[in-house]
CSV table of C-alpha atoms in Angstrom, one decimal:
chain,number,residue,atom,x,y,z
A,262,UNK,CA,-34.6,17.0,-28.0
A,263,UNK,CA,-34.4,16.5,-24.3
A,264,UNK,CA,-33.2,19.4,-22.3
A,265,UNK,CA,-30.3,18.6,-20.0
A,266,UNK,CA,-30.9,19.6,-16.5
A,267,UNK,CA,-27.9,21.5,-15.1
A,268,UNK,CA,-26.9,20.4,-11.6
A,269,UNK,CA,-26.0,23.1,-9.1
A,270,UNK,CA,-22.3,23.3,-8.2
A,271,UNK,CA,-21.2,21.2,-5.2
A,272,UNK,CA,-21.7,22.9,-1.8
A,273,UNK,CA,-18.6,24.3,-0.1
A,274,UNK,CA,-16.5,21.7,1.7
A,275,UNK,CA,-17.1,23.5,4.9
A,276,UNK,CA,-20.9,23.1,4.6
A,277,UNK,CA,-20.4,19.4,3.8
A,278,UNK,CA,-18.2,19.0,6.9
A,279,UNK,CA,-20.7,20.8,9.0
A,280,UNK,CA,-23.5,18.6,7.9
A,281,UNK,CA,-21.5,15.4,8.5
A,282,UNK,CA,-20.4,16.6,11.9
A,283,UNK,CA,-24.0,17.3,12.9
A,284,UNK,CA,-25.0,13.9,11.7
A,285,UNK,CA,-22.1,11.9,13.3
A,286,UNK,CA,-22.3,13.9,16.6
A,287,UNK,CA,-26.0,13.3,16.9
A,288,UNK,CA,-25.7,9.6,15.9
A,289,UNK,CA,-26.7,7.0,18.5
A,290,UNK,CA,-23.7,4.8,18.5
A,291,UNK,CA,-25.0,2.6,21.2
A,292,UNK,CA,-27.5,0.9,18.9
A,293,UNK,CA,-26.9,-1.3,15.8
A,294,UNK,CA,-28.1,-0.2,12.4
A,295,UNK,CA,-27.9,-1.6,8.8
A,296,UNK,CA,-26.1,0.2,6.1
A,297,UNK,CA,-29.4,1.0,4.4
A,298,UNK,CA,-30.8,2.5,7.6
A,299,UNK,CA,-27.7,4.7,8.1
A,300,UNK,CA,-27.7,5.7,4.4
A,301,UNK,CA,-31.4,6.7,4.4
A,302,UNK,CA,-31.0,8.6,7.6
A,303,UNK,CA,-27.9,10.4,6.3
A,304,UNK,CA,-29.6,11.3,3.0
A,305,UNK,CA,-32.6,12.7,4.9
A,306,UNK,CA,-30.2,14.7,7.1
A,307,UNK,CA,-28.3,16.1,4.1
A,308,UNK,CA,-31.5,17.1,2.4
A,309,UNK,CA,-32.6,19.0,5.5
A,310,UNK,CA,-29.1,20.7,5.5
A,311,UNK,CA,-29.7,21.8,1.9
A,312,UNK,CA,-27.1,19.4,0.4
A,313,UNK,CA,-28.7,18.1,-2.8
A,314,UNK,CA,-25.7,17.8,-5.1
A,315,UNK,CA,-25.7,14.1,-6.2
A,316,UNK,CA,-21.9,13.6,-6.4
A,317,UNK,CA,-21.4,15.3,-3.0
A,318,UNK,CA,-24.1,13.0,-1.5
A,319,UNK,CA,-22.4,10.0,-3.0
A,320,UNK,CA,-19.0,11.0,-1.5
A,321,UNK,CA,-20.5,11.7,1.9
A,322,UNK,CA,-22.5,8.5,2.1
A,323,UNK,CA,-19.4,6.6,0.9
A,324,UNK,CA,-17.6,8.0,3.9
A,325,UNK,CA,-20.1,8.3,6.7
A,326,UNK,CA,-22.0,5.0,6.2
A,327,UNK,CA,-19.0,2.7,6.4
A,328,UNK,CA,-17.5,4.9,9.2
A,329,UNK,CA,-20.6,4.3,11.4
A,330,UNK,CA,-20.6,0.6,10.5
A,331,UNK,CA,-16.9,0.3,11.6
A,332,UNK,CA,-17.0,2.7,14.5
A,333,UNK,CA,-15.5,0.4,17.1
A,334,UNK,CA,-12.3,-0.1,15.1
A,335,UNK,CA,-12.1,3.6,14.3
A,336,UNK,CA,-12.6,4.6,17.9
A,337,UNK,CA,-9.8,2.1,18.9
A,338,UNK,CA,-7.5,3.8,16.4
A,339,UNK,CA,-8.4,7.3,17.8
A,340,UNK,CA,-7.8,6.1,21.4
A,341,UNK,CA,-4.6,4.4,20.5
A,342,UNK,CA,-3.1,7.6,19.1
A,343,UNK,CA,-4.1,10.0,21.9
A,344,UNK,CA,-3.0,10.4,25.5
A,345,UNK,CA,-5.7,9.7,28.1
A,346,UNK,CA,-5.6,13.3,29.4
A,347,UNK,CA,-6.2,14.6,25.9
A,348,UNK,CA,-9.1,12.2,25.3
A,349,UNK,CA,-10.8,13.3,28.5
A,350,UNK,CA,-10.6,17.0,27.5
A,351,UNK,CA,-12.1,16.5,24.1
A,352,UNK,CA,-15.6,17.8,23.2
A,353,UNK,CA,-18.1,15.6,21.4
A,354,UNK,CA,-17.6,17.5,18.2
A,355,UNK,CA,-13.8,17.1,18.4
A,356,UNK,CA,-14.3,13.4,18.8
A,357,UNK,CA,-16.5,13.4,15.7
A,358,UNK,CA,-13.9,15.2,13.7
A,359,UNK,CA,-11.2,12.7,14.8
A,360,UNK,CA,-13.5,9.8,13.9
A,361,UNK,CA,-14.1,11.2,10.3
A,362,UNK,CA,-10.5,12.0,9.6
A,363,UNK,CA,-9.2,8.8,11.2
A,364,UNK,CA,-11.7,6.7,9.2
A,365,UNK,CA,-10.7,8.3,5.9
A,366,UNK,CA,-7.0,7.9,6.6
A,367,UNK,CA,-7.4,4.3,7.7
A,368,UNK,CA,-9.6,3.5,4.7
A,369,UNK,CA,-7.1,5.0,2.3
A,370,UNK,CA,-4.2,3.2,4.1
A,371,UNK,CA,-6.1,-0.2,3.9
A,372,UNK,CA,-6.8,0.4,0.2
A,373,UNK,CA,-3.2,1.2,-0.6
A,374,UNK,CA,-2.1,-2.0,1.2
A,375,UNK,CA,-4.7,-4.0,-0.8
A,376,UNK,CA,-3.3,-2.5,-4.1
A,377,UNK,CA,0.2,-3.5,-3.0
A,378,UNK,CA,-0.9,-7.1,-2.2
A,379,UNK,CA,-2.8,-7.3,-5.5
A,380,UNK,CA,0.3,-6.2,-7.5
A,381,UNK,CA,2.5,-8.6,-5.5
A,382,UNK,CA,0.1,-11.4,-6.2
A,383,UNK,CA,0.0,-10.6,-9.9
A,384,UNK,CA,3.8,-10.7,-10.0
A,385,UNK,CA,3.8,-14.1,-8.2
A,386,UNK,CA,1.2,-15.5,-10.6
A,387,UNK,CA,3.3,-14.4,-13.6
A,388,UNK,CA,1.0,-11.6,-14.7
A,389,UNK,CA,3.7,-9.0,-14.9
A,390,UNK,CA,2.8,-8.0,-18.4
A,391,UNK,CA,-0.9,-8.6,-17.9
A,392,UNK,CA,-3.2,-6.6,-20.2
A,393,UNK,CA,-5.8,-6.3,-17.4
A,394,UNK,CA,-6.1,-2.9,-15.8
A,395,UNK,CA,-3.4,-2.4,-13.1
A,396,UNK,CA,-4.4,-2.3,-9.5
A,397,UNK,CA,-5.4,1.2,-8.5
A,398,UNK,CA,-6.9,3.0,-5.5
A,399,UNK,CA,-10.6,3.4,-6.2
A,400,UNK,CA,-12.1,6.9,-5.8
A,401,UNK,CA,-14.3,5.6,-3.0
A,402,UNK,CA,-11.2,4.6,-1.1
A,403,UNK,CA,-9.6,8.1,-1.2
A,404,UNK,CA,-10.0,10.7,1.4
A,405,UNK,CA,-12.8,13.2,0.6
A,406,UNK,CA,-13.6,15.3,3.6
A,407,UNK,CA,-10.0,15.3,4.9
A,408,UNK,CA,-8.5,15.8,1.4
A,409,UNK,CA,-8.4,19.6,1.6
A,410,UNK,CA,-8.7,20.1,5.3
A,411,UNK,CA,-6.4,23.1,5.1
A,412,UNK,CA,-9.1,25.0,3.2
A,413,UNK,CA,-11.5,24.8,6.2
């Protein structure tokens, strides 16, 4: 019989945050990259940071890669919600924290709206008692890094 390889426990959320902050803070946002380029670079970075837990890497790439692909919209949301004098006083790492948290919250909000629209569309199409699985928020659309921010 094959011996099941036990995976190490997930790294502490703080360590995951720190690795992501280092990556996002050091990212060249003036250039354009593909999702694969960002994903490969992030995986290399996580490996260098000692994060090799498969599920954690999946969660982190599901957050950081789309964040960096949608950075202009996220930065606009950050700027929209802060006063100019506050923005000017922020350190680069603080901006990175705001980018990550804002991205996760915007992604979750967009996903919830999508679920509402899908449910509304099902009702309009007469699929009220449909046997298909009801619309739900996918796990890749929920906050991960910001889910337990109080524990940091």
